[in-house]
Short mmCIF file of C-alpha atoms in Angstrom, two decimals:
data_model
loop_
_atom_site.label_atom_id
_atom_site.label_comp_id
_atom_site.label_asym_id
_atom_site.label_seq_id
_atom_site.Cartn_x
_atom_site.Cartn_y
_atom_site.Cartn_z
CA MET A 381 42.78 -27.49 4.87
CA ARG A 382 41.53 -24.34 6.33
CA PRO A 383 38.41 -22.66 4.30
CA THR A 384 39.28 -19.65 2.49
CA LEU A 385 37.66 -16.63 4.04
CA ARG A 386 35.95 -14.19 1.82
CA PRO A 387 36.70 -10.45 2.32
CA MET A 388 33.67 -8.57 3.84
CA PHE A 389 32.01 -6.00 1.67
CA ASP A 390 33.41 -2.60 2.79
CA ILE A 391 30.64 -0.07 2.81
CA ARG A 392 32.77 2.84 4.28
CA PRO A 393 33.79 4.30 0.98
CA VAL A 394 30.18 4.57 -0.08
CA ALA A 395 28.87 5.92 3.18
CA TYR A 396 31.74 8.49 3.08
CA VAL A 397 30.46 9.97 -0.30
CA ILE A 398 26.91 9.69 0.76
CA GLY A 399 27.67 11.60 4.09
CA LEU A 400 29.51 14.29 2.17
CA LEU A 401 26.75 14.76 -0.35
CA VAL A 402 24.20 14.92 2.55
CA ALA A 403 26.21 17.53 4.29
CA VAL A 404 26.39 19.60 0.96
CA LEU A 405 22.54 19.29 0.74
CA GLY A 406 22.21 20.65 4.36
CA ALA A 407 24.54 23.69 3.33
CA THR A 408 22.27 24.29 0.34
CA MET A 409 19.17 24.72 2.72
CA LEU A 410 20.61 27.89 3.94
CA LEU A 411 19.89 29.62 0.45
CA PRO A 412 16.09 29.36 1.04
CA MET A 413 16.52 30.21 4.57
CA LEU A 414 17.96 33.67 3.37
CA VAL A 415 15.04 33.95 0.98
CA ASP A 416 12.61 33.42 3.68
CA LEU A 417 14.26 35.99 5.94
CA ALA A 418 13.93 38.44 3.19
CA GLU A 419 10.42 37.71 2.56
CA GLY A 420 9.57 38.27 6.27
CA ARG A 421 7.09 35.38 6.76
CA GLY A 422 8.95 33.97 9.67
CA GLU A 423 9.59 30.55 8.02
CA TRP A 424 13.49 31.02 8.00
CA HIS A 425 13.96 29.01 11.09
CA VAL A 426 12.48 25.79 9.19
CA PHE A 427 15.54 25.82 6.98
CA LEU A 428 17.97 26.61 9.54
CA GLN A 429 16.85 23.68 11.70
CA SER A 430 16.82 21.48 8.60
CA SER A 431 20.21 22.63 7.65
CA VAL A 432 21.86 21.91 10.92
CA LEU A 433 20.13 18.56 11.30
CA THR A 434 21.23 17.57 7.79
CA MET A 435 24.83 18.86 7.81
CA PHE A 436 25.40 17.20 11.41
CA SER A 437 23.89 13.89 10.13
CA GLY A 438 25.99 13.95 6.99
CA GLY A 439 29.06 15.08 8.83
CA LEU A 440 28.88 12.13 11.32
CA ILE A 441 28.37 9.68 8.43
CA ALA A 442 31.54 10.95 6.60
CA LEU A 443 33.50 11.20 9.69
CA ALA A 444 32.64 7.63 10.81
CA SER A 445 33.59 6.35 7.32
CA ALA A 446 36.64 8.39 6.59
CA ASN A 447 39.04 5.58 7.60
CA GLY A 448 37.90 3.45 4.59
CA VAL A 449 38.29 5.91 1.91
CA LYS A 450 40.08 4.76 -1.19
CA GLU A 451 40.75 6.41 -4.39
CA GLY A 452 38.77 3.74 -6.38
CA LEU A 453 35.41 1.95 -5.98
CA SER A 454 34.74 -1.57 -6.79
CA ILE A 455 31.79 -2.44 -9.17
CA GLN A 456 29.72 -3.53 -6.11
CA GLN A 457 30.45 -0.15 -4.18
CA THR A 458 29.76 1.84 -7.35
CA PHE A 459 26.16 0.15 -7.81
CA LEU A 460 25.44 0.66 -4.11
CA LEU A 461 26.70 4.33 -4.23
CA THR A 462 24.55 5.05 -7.19
CA THR A 463 21.32 3.80 -5.53
CA GLY A 464 22.38 4.94 -1.89
CA VAL A 465 22.67 8.70 -2.79
CA TRP A 466 19.18 8.81 -4.46
CA VAL A 467 17.68 7.18 -1.47
CA ALA A 468 19.47 9.26 1.27
CA LEU A 469 19.20 12.65 -0.27
CA PRO A 470 15.36 12.65 -0.66
CA ILE A 471 15.08 11.47 3.05
CA PHE A 472 16.92 14.52 4.20
CA GLY A 473 15.49 16.78 1.38
CA ALA A 474 12.09 15.94 2.87
CA ILE A 475 12.71 17.62 6.23
CA PRO A 476 11.93 21.22 5.25
CA PHE A 477 8.49 20.11 3.83
CA VAL A 478 7.66 18.20 7.10
CA LEU A 479 8.73 21.15 9.32
CA GLY A 480 7.61 23.98 7.23
CA GLU A 481 4.29 25.64 6.29
CA THR A 482 3.34 22.81 4.08
CA ASP A 483 3.26 20.67 7.23
CA ALA A 484 3.42 17.60 5.09
CA ARG A 485 3.31 14.06 6.39
CA PHE A 486 6.42 12.10 5.67
CA VAL A 487 5.06 10.20 2.80
CA ASP A 488 4.11 13.37 1.04
CA ALA A 489 7.39 15.10 1.87
CA PHE A 490 9.34 12.17 0.64
CA PHE A 491 7.35 11.99 -2.48
CA GLU A 492 7.88 15.57 -3.30
CA ALA A 493 11.60 15.35 -2.41
CA MET A 494 12.11 12.29 -4.57
CA SER A 495 10.12 13.72 -7.39
CA GLY A 496 12.48 16.72 -7.04
CA LEU A 497 15.78 15.00 -6.99
CA THR A 498 14.95 12.58 -9.64
CA THR A 499 13.70 15.66 -11.74
CA THR A 500 10.25 13.94 -12.24
CA GLY A 501 8.20 16.91 -11.47
CA SER A 502 4.94 15.17 -10.06
CA THR A 503 3.60 16.93 -6.96
CA VAL A 504 1.43 16.40 -4.09
CA PHE A 505 1.39 19.94 -2.87
CA THR A 506 -1.63 22.25 -3.69
CA GLY A 507 -1.89 26.00 -3.26
CA LEU A 508 1.62 26.65 -4.58
CA ASP A 509 0.80 30.18 -5.25
CA GLY A 510 0.70 30.89 -1.55
CA LEU A 511 3.48 29.11 -0.21
CA PRO A 512 6.57 30.74 1.21
CA LYS A 513 9.39 31.54 -1.26
CA GLY A 514 11.90 29.43 0.62
CA ILE A 515 9.79 26.32 0.11
CA LEU A 516 9.36 27.20 -3.59
CA LEU A 517 13.14 27.83 -3.97
CA TRP A 518 13.76 24.56 -2.13
CA ARG A 519 11.64 22.62 -4.57
CA GLY A 520 13.71 24.24 -7.58
CA LEU A 521 16.99 23.53 -6.11
CA LEU A 522 16.09 20.00 -5.48
CA GLN A 523 15.51 19.47 -9.13
CA TRP A 524 18.53 21.64 -10.12
CA LEU A 525 20.83 19.38 -7.97
CA GLY A 526 19.11 16.25 -9.20
CA GLY A 527 19.85 17.40 -12.76
CA ILE A 528 23.55 17.85 -12.56
CA GLY A 529 23.77 14.73 -10.25
CA ILE A 530 22.30 12.64 -12.94
CA ILE A 531 24.46 14.00 -15.62
CA VAL A 532 27.55 12.75 -13.58
CA VAL A 533 25.81 9.38 -12.94
CA ALA A 534 25.17 9.00 -16.69
CA MET A 535 28.73 9.96 -17.85
CA VAL A 536 30.51 8.25 -15.02
CA PHE A 537 28.75 5.55 -13.34
CA LEU A 538 26.31 3.93 -15.78
CA PRO A 539 28.93 3.37 -18.55
CA GLU A 540 30.99 1.58 -16.07
CA LEU A 541 28.09 -0.50 -14.76
CA ARG A 542 27.15 -1.34 -18.26
CA VAL A 543 23.55 -0.35 -17.54
CA GLY A 544 21.03 -0.34 -20.47
CA GLY A 545 23.82 0.11 -23.25
CA MET A 546 25.30 3.06 -21.67
CA GLN A 547 28.73 1.41 -21.97
CA ILE A 548 28.66 2.45 -25.64
CA PHE A 549 29.71 5.99 -24.48
CA ARG A 550 32.80 4.73 -22.44
CA SER A 551 34.95 5.78 -25.46
CA GLU A 552 33.83 9.12 -25.51
CA ALA A 553 36.79 10.35 -23.46
CA PHE A 554 35.75 9.21 -19.97
CA ASP A 555 37.73 6.11 -19.12
CA THR A 556 36.94 5.77 -15.43
CA MET A 557 37.59 2.16 -14.55
CA GLY A 558 39.13 2.08 -11.23
CA LYS A 559 39.08 5.83 -10.95
CA ILE A 560 35.42 6.37 -10.16
CA LEU A 561 35.77 9.24 -7.64
CA PRO A 562 38.67 11.22 -9.10
CA ARG A 563 37.07 11.21 -12.62
CA ALA A 564 33.68 12.05 -10.98
CA THR A 565 35.11 15.10 -9.34
CA GLU A 566 36.89 16.21 -12.58
CA ILE A 567 33.70 15.63 -14.91
CA SER A 568 31.50 17.49 -12.19
CA ALA A 569 33.76 20.54 -12.36
CA SER A 570 33.63 20.67 -16.17
CA ILE A 571 29.83 20.07 -16.33
CA SER A 572 29.09 22.39 -13.48
CA THR A 573 30.48 25.51 -15.29
CA ILE A 574 28.30 24.68 -18.48
CA TYR A 575 25.28 23.87 -16.35
CA ILE A 576 25.49 27.19 -14.16
CA ALA A 577 26.03 29.12 -17.54
CA ILE A 578 22.82 27.70 -19.11
CA THR A 579 20.87 28.23 -16.03
CA ILE A 580 21.91 31.95 -15.79
CA ALA A 581 21.03 32.38 -19.49
CA CYS A 582 17.68 30.78 -18.91
CA ALA A 583 16.86 32.97 -15.85
CA THR A 584 17.86 36.14 -17.82
CA CYS A 585 15.84 35.20 -20.87
CA TYR A 586 12.75 34.40 -18.50
CA TYR A 587 13.22 37.95 -16.88
CA ILE A 588 13.56 39.72 -20.24
CA VAL A 589 10.12 38.25 -21.42
CA GLY A 590 8.21 39.42 -18.23
CA MET A 591 8.97 37.04 -15.29
CA ASP A 592 9.87 38.64 -12.02
CA PHE A 593 13.34 37.80 -10.62
CA PHE A 594 12.08 35.18 -8.35
CA ASP A 595 10.00 33.23 -10.78
CA ALA A 596 12.60 33.53 -13.49
CA THR A 597 15.23 32.04 -11.20
CA VAL A 598 13.20 29.10 -9.93
CA HIS A 599 11.77 28.33 -13.28
CA ALA A 600 15.30 28.46 -14.81
CA LEU A 601 16.35 25.89 -12.12
CA THR A 602 13.49 23.43 -13.07
CA THR A 603 13.75 24.13 -16.85
CA VAL A 604 17.46 23.40 -17.23
CA SER A 605 17.11 20.28 -15.01
CA THR A 606 14.13 19.07 -17.10
CA GLY A 607 12.36 18.84 -13.81
CA GLY A 608 9.09 20.73 -14.19
CA PHE A 609 8.22 21.92 -10.80
CA SER A 610 6.48 25.45 -11.00
CA ASN A 611 5.73 28.08 -8.47
CA TYR A 612 1.89 27.91 -9.53
CA ASP A 613 -0.78 25.43 -9.44
CA ALA A 614 -1.43 26.47 -13.16
CA SER A 615 2.10 25.49 -13.98
CA PHE A 616 3.45 27.25 -17.04
CA GLY A 617 -0.09 28.37 -17.81
CA MET A 618 0.71 31.48 -15.83
CA PHE A 619 3.33 32.45 -18.47
CA GLN A 620 1.77 31.79 -21.90
CA GLY A 621 3.31 33.75 -24.78
CA PRO A 622 7.13 34.41 -25.25
CA ALA A 623 8.00 32.50 -22.16
CA GLU A 624 6.94 29.37 -23.75
CA TYR A 625 9.42 29.78 -26.62
CA VAL A 626 12.12 30.48 -24.09
CA ALA A 627 11.31 27.51 -22.08
CA SER A 628 11.20 25.32 -25.27
CA VAL A 629 14.76 26.23 -26.32
CA PHE A 630 16.21 25.66 -22.98
CA MET A 631 14.34 22.35 -22.41
CA ILE A 632 15.77 21.30 -25.78
CA ALA A 633 19.42 22.41 -24.75
CA ALA A 634 19.11 20.58 -21.40
CA ALA A 635 18.08 17.44 -23.22
CA LEU A 636 21.26 17.33 -25.38
CA PRO A 637 24.47 15.54 -24.12
CA PHE A 638 26.40 17.89 -21.98
CA VAL A 639 29.84 16.50 -23.09
CA ARG A 640 29.01 18.22 -26.46
CA PHE A 641 28.86 21.47 -24.73
CA VAL A 642 32.15 20.79 -22.99
CA GLN A 643 33.62 19.91 -26.51
CA MET A 644 32.23 22.89 -28.02
CA THR A 645 33.76 25.31 -25.40
CA LYS A 646 37.03 23.72 -26.45
CA GLY A 647 36.60 24.96 -30.16
CA ASN A 648 34.74 21.78 -31.62
CA TYR A 649 31.64 23.31 -32.96
CA ARG A 650 30.55 20.63 -35.25
CA VAL A 651 30.04 17.94 -32.51
CA PHE A 652 26.33 18.75 -32.24
CA TRP A 653 25.38 18.09 -35.73
CA LYS A 654 27.84 15.04 -36.05
CA ASP A 655 26.02 13.34 -33.02
CA SER A 656 23.39 10.98 -34.51
CA GLN A 657 21.35 11.05 -31.36
CA ILE A 658 21.12 14.74 -31.41
CA ARG A 659 19.93 14.53 -35.13
CA ALA A 660 17.38 11.88 -34.27
CA PHE A 661 16.11 13.83 -31.19
CA LEU A 662 15.59 17.25 -33.00
CA GLY A 663 14.14 15.35 -35.95
CA THR A 664 11.60 13.63 -33.79
CA ILE A 665 10.76 16.87 -32.12
CA VAL A 666 10.12 18.59 -35.53
CA VAL A 667 7.82 15.86 -36.85
CA LEU A 668 5.76 15.61 -33.59
CA VAL A 669 5.37 19.32 -33.35
CA PHE A 670 4.15 19.52 -36.85
CA ILE A 671 1.63 16.71 -36.48
CA THR A 672 0.38 18.20 -33.18
CA ALA A 673 -0.04 21.76 -34.47
CA PHE A 674 -1.56 20.68 -37.73
CA THR A 675 -4.13 18.53 -35.73
CA LEU A 676 -4.84 21.56 -33.46
CA THR A 677 -5.57 23.81 -36.38
CA GLN A 678 -7.94 21.15 -37.68
CA ILE A 679 -9.82 20.50 -34.53
CA PHE A 680 -9.93 23.97 -32.91
CA PRO A 681 -10.19 27.43 -34.25
CA HIS A 682 -6.53 28.14 -33.19
CA HIS A 683 -4.49 30.90 -34.48
CA PRO A 684 -1.63 29.24 -36.24
CA GLU A 685 0.93 30.82 -34.04
CA GLN A 686 -0.91 29.72 -30.86
CA ALA A 687 -1.34 26.16 -32.31
CA PHE A 688 2.52 26.02 -33.09
CA ARG A 689 3.49 27.60 -29.69
CA GLU A 690 1.23 25.26 -27.61
CA ALA A 691 2.28 22.25 -29.56
CA LEU A 692 6.12 23.17 -29.43
CA PHE A 693 6.09 23.76 -25.69
CA ASN A 694 3.91 20.78 -24.57
CA ILE A 695 5.53 18.27 -26.94
CA VAL A 696 9.09 19.42 -25.85
CA SER A 697 8.07 19.34 -22.16
CA ILE A 698 6.77 15.88 -22.15
CA MET A 699 9.28 14.36 -24.48
CA THR A 700 12.22 15.85 -22.51
CA GLY A 701 10.55 14.77 -19.17
CA THR A 702 10.26 18.19 -17.91
CA GLY A 703 6.56 18.10 -17.21
CA TYR A 704 5.47 21.65 -17.43
CA ALA A 705 1.95 22.21 -19.02
CA SER A 706 0.77 25.52 -20.48
CA VAL A 707 -2.57 24.06 -21.27
CA ASP A 708 -4.78 21.00 -20.31
CA TYR A 709 -4.09 18.86 -23.29
CA MET A 710 -6.56 16.36 -22.07
CA GLY A 711 -9.04 18.26 -24.04
CA TRP A 712 -7.18 17.92 -27.37
CA GLY A 713 -8.92 14.71 -28.17
CA PRO A 714 -8.01 10.97 -27.96
CA PHE A 715 -5.26 11.02 -30.88
CA LEU A 716 -3.34 13.77 -29.22
CA ILE A 717 -3.72 12.39 -25.68
CA SER A 718 -2.30 9.13 -27.06
CA VAL A 719 0.68 10.89 -28.58
CA PHE A 720 1.39 12.55 -25.29
CA PHE A 721 1.39 9.20 -23.49
CA PHE A 722 3.93 7.61 -25.95
CA ILE A 723 6.28 10.56 -26.51
CA GLY A 724 6.98 10.70 -22.80
CA LEU A 725 8.43 7.12 -23.24
CA ILE A 726 11.06 8.47 -25.70
CA GLY A 727 13.13 10.86 -23.70
CA GLY A 728 16.11 13.09 -24.63
CA CYS A 729 19.80 12.15 -25.31
CA ALA A 730 22.13 10.23 -23.07
CA GLY A 731 24.23 12.37 -20.84
CA SER A 732 21.70 15.01 -20.41
CA THR A 733 19.28 15.95 -17.60
CA SER A 734 16.52 14.37 -19.55
CA CYS A 735 14.90 11.00 -18.64
CA SER A 736 12.96 8.05 -20.01
CA ILE A 737 14.13 5.56 -22.43
CA LYS A 738 16.18 7.83 -24.40
CA ILE A 739 16.88 8.29 -28.10
CA PHE A 740 20.04 6.16 -28.50
CA ARG A 741 18.35 3.12 -27.30
CA TYR A 742 15.63 3.30 -29.91
CA GLN A 743 18.44 3.91 -32.64
CA LEU A 744 20.28 0.65 -31.42
CA LEU A 745 16.98 -1.17 -31.23
CA PHE A 746 16.01 -0.19 -34.85
CA ALA A 747 19.68 -0.90 -36.01
CA SER A 748 19.28 -4.39 -34.60
CA ILE A 749 15.97 -4.89 -36.14
CA LYS A 750 17.25 -3.78 -39.50
CA VAL A 751 20.21 -6.25 -39.33
CA GLN A 752 17.85 -9.07 -38.51
CA LEU A 753 15.65 -8.16 -41.58
CA ARG A 754 18.62 -8.33 -43.76
CA LYS A 755 19.76 -11.59 -42.39
CA ILE A 756 16.17 -13.07 -43.16
CA ARG A 757 16.63 -11.80 -46.88
CA SER A 758 20.40 -12.99 -47.01
CA PRO A 759 20.88 -15.75 -44.55
CA HIS A 760 24.59 -16.21 -45.57
CA GLY A 761 25.45 -12.55 -45.35
CA VAL A 762 27.38 -10.93 -42.58
CA PHE A 763 25.66 -7.81 -41.13
CA LEU A 764 26.57 -5.89 -38.09
CA PRO A 765 24.32 -3.22 -36.41
CA ARG A 766 26.11 0.27 -36.40
CA TYR A 767 25.74 3.33 -34.27
CA ALA A 768 27.40 6.55 -35.18
CA GLY A 769 29.29 4.73 -37.93
CA ARG A 770 30.78 2.29 -35.50
CA PRO A 771 29.79 -1.48 -35.24
CA VAL A 772 28.00 -2.42 -31.96
CA GLY A 773 28.90 -5.50 -29.94
CA ASP A 774 26.52 -7.95 -28.71
CA ASP A 775 27.01 -7.08 -25.20
CA VAL A 776 25.61 -3.57 -25.93
CA LEU A 777 22.62 -4.93 -27.75
CA ASN A 778 21.93 -7.34 -25.16
CA SER A 779 21.96 -4.70 -22.59
CA VAL A 780 19.63 -2.48 -24.46
CA ILE A 781 17.11 -5.19 -25.16
CA SER A 782 17.22 -6.18 -21.47
CA PHE A 783 16.55 -2.56 -20.45
CA PHE A 784 13.56 -2.52 -22.73
CA VAL A 785 12.34 -5.83 -21.33
CA PHE A 786 12.82 -4.67 -17.81
CA PHE A 787 11.19 -1.34 -18.50
CA VAL A 788 8.08 -3.01 -19.97
CA ILE A 789 7.68 -5.48 -17.18
CA SER A 790 8.29 -2.81 -14.33
CA MET A 791 5.65 -0.60 -16.02
CA GLY A 792 3.27 -3.60 -16.16
CA VAL A 793 3.85 -4.57 -12.60
CA LEU A 794 3.64 -1.14 -11.18
CA SER A 795 0.34 -0.52 -13.13
CA VAL A 796 -1.21 -3.66 -11.71
CA ALA A 797 0.11 -2.83 -8.18
CA LEU A 798 -1.25 0.80 -8.44
CA GLY A 799 -4.59 -0.71 -9.58
CA MET A 800 -4.68 -2.95 -6.63
CA THR A 801 -4.63 0.18 -4.26
CA GLY A 802 -7.93 1.22 -5.89
CA LEU A 803 -6.74 3.49 -8.77
CA ASP A 804 -8.61 3.50 -12.00
CA LEU A 805 -6.93 1.96 -15.19
CA ILE A 806 -5.86 5.29 -16.75
CA THR A 807 -4.54 6.75 -13.51
CA SER A 808 -2.57 3.50 -12.89
CA VAL A 809 -1.06 2.93 -16.34
CA SER A 810 -0.13 6.67 -16.80
CA GLY A 811 0.95 6.84 -13.23
CA ALA A 812 3.44 4.02 -13.70
CA ALA A 813 4.67 5.41 -16.89
CA THR A 814 5.29 9.08 -15.51
CA ALA A 815 7.05 7.60 -12.58
CA LEU A 816 9.42 5.13 -14.40
CA ALA A 817 10.01 7.70 -17.17
CA ASN A 818 10.20 10.59 -14.85
CA ILE A 819 7.86 12.68 -16.81
CA GLY A 820 5.74 14.63 -14.28
CA PRO A 821 2.11 14.51 -15.18
CA GLY A 822 0.12 11.61 -16.14
CA LEU A 823 -3.37 11.30 -17.78
CA GLY A 824 -6.81 11.77 -16.50
CA PRO A 825 -8.61 14.28 -14.31
CA GLU A 826 -6.73 13.27 -11.13
CA ILE A 827 -2.98 13.22 -12.22
CA GLY A 828 -3.25 14.78 -15.58
CA PRO A 829 -1.74 18.13 -16.53
CA ALA A 830 -4.51 20.02 -14.78
CA GLY A 831 -4.32 17.85 -11.52
CA ASN A 832 -1.65 16.50 -9.13
CA PHE A 833 -1.00 13.53 -6.77
CA ALA A 834 -2.21 14.91 -3.74
CA GLY A 835 -5.42 12.60 -3.87
CA LEU A 836 -3.67 9.34 -4.16
CA ASN A 837 -3.48 6.99 -1.28
CA ASP A 838 -0.32 6.56 0.66
CA THR A 839 0.52 3.08 -0.77
CA ALA A 840 0.21 4.44 -4.23
CA LYS A 841 2.51 7.29 -3.37
CA TRP A 842 5.20 5.11 -1.91
CA MET A 843 5.12 2.89 -5.01
CA LEU A 844 5.28 5.92 -7.36
CA ALA A 845 8.36 7.22 -5.39
CA ILE A 846 10.03 3.76 -5.78
CA GLY A 847 9.17 4.01 -9.58
CA MET A 848 10.91 7.37 -9.62
CA LEU A 849 14.04 6.01 -8.25
CA LEU A 850 14.04 2.96 -10.42
CA GLY A 851 13.58 5.01 -13.59
CA ARG A 852 15.96 7.74 -12.89
CA LEU A 853 18.75 5.17 -12.23
CA GLU A 854 17.98 3.21 -15.44
CA LEU A 855 16.23 0.25 -13.53
CA LEU A 856 19.09 -2.25 -13.66
CA ALA A 857 21.30 -0.20 -11.50
CA VAL A 858 18.97 -0.63 -8.62
CA TYR A 859 17.70 -4.19 -9.52
CA ALA A 860 21.32 -5.48 -9.50
CA ILE A 861 21.87 -4.80 -5.70
CA PHE A 862 18.81 -7.12 -4.78
CA THR A 863 20.49 -10.17 -6.46
CA VAL A 864 22.32 -12.79 -4.48
CA ASN A 865 25.35 -12.69 -6.65
CA PHE A 866 25.85 -9.03 -6.06
CA TRP A 867 26.76 -9.51 -2.36
CA ARG A 868 29.17 -12.23 -3.08
CA ALA A 869 32.77 -11.05 -2.98
#
């Protein structure tokens, strides 16, 4: 009897999509080229060379794989595509940093590009105030593209892959099984309109409150993507005042589920308040801002408005994973420093540009704990955890609990690994947390809100870049492709 041959894994559909996205990234490089031409610093050729190389490479990959394109993707291919995109794009996105005035080594260029596309916001560049505008715009564009990319991933791919409980959102009008690519295109079109509109509104508001056109544009790109890159070493400390309120509003908006904006444009205006994770998210912000503002007025002789403004801006920035800093909150005392560490592990809503663990997972975790406590009191009772009024299946709860376990383990392993490279305890632990939760700044004098990641050793930078990738793709979407069973047909 002849043995049955297993079909080989077909990587062509995955490579085709990656190639197209790489080519699109190359075309996007023409925008900063035009800005450099207008500025007259002679750096435009950097982006022209980078664009040609990137579009040529992406085009070749797509053409070489075009004969294997199918309408649907298998689960294996979807996992590989999700991770492959976030590996390939930073490699090509790093090219302008290597060739440009930053003259970065590849490790630094890749770190910056990965930080941009994962909307982490950690930076290894210093002297931002004097960099060419093309480079600054490119950093903003990387985050903006990464922001809309992760919305599509969160709404299309992660629910199908059943990563971290995301399958609970499959019933929210996006049935994608077997139709990954067509639905991704359709959803991208709907979301892009909303995303662009919010970005334009944010840039307009920044301009009204005093930013010049270029700063308003770049900071709008990094605000709506909850990325946090700034054009200045002082981050948002350059724009204290009304701009902090504008940024807070748009950071909160960007951390809400974008599917709700789509539903609102279709006339359903109650969807925001009906969404339990939105209510929990906004309620958490209100409580944290009140505690922080009250503490500031007790410790420092702040004017109440200043205390509220600084508390609002920095709490929202860290909780949404944006990573701007208007002040060095390392000087606010141990209590508030601890608050900032832990709120970075909360995150925004699922289906937004925000990052970290996310509100809905805490809601499901607490719902499960509540049921277990009721079962202890009433062993013969039948209790089911509920989310948004609906019973939650064991598969969702197991997925959520697995995510928490993997997050804690990953953070512990990364912290130890960073410590073994010579970093101190605070830098290691906060660096691991900020990478996996895609926050931006860590804690301490080196990578805290007043520092950056330039002084870290190369090994630590590679580790943190990998941590950013893991965190942005919800850990399990990356870990799965390194299992033996994944590659079995």
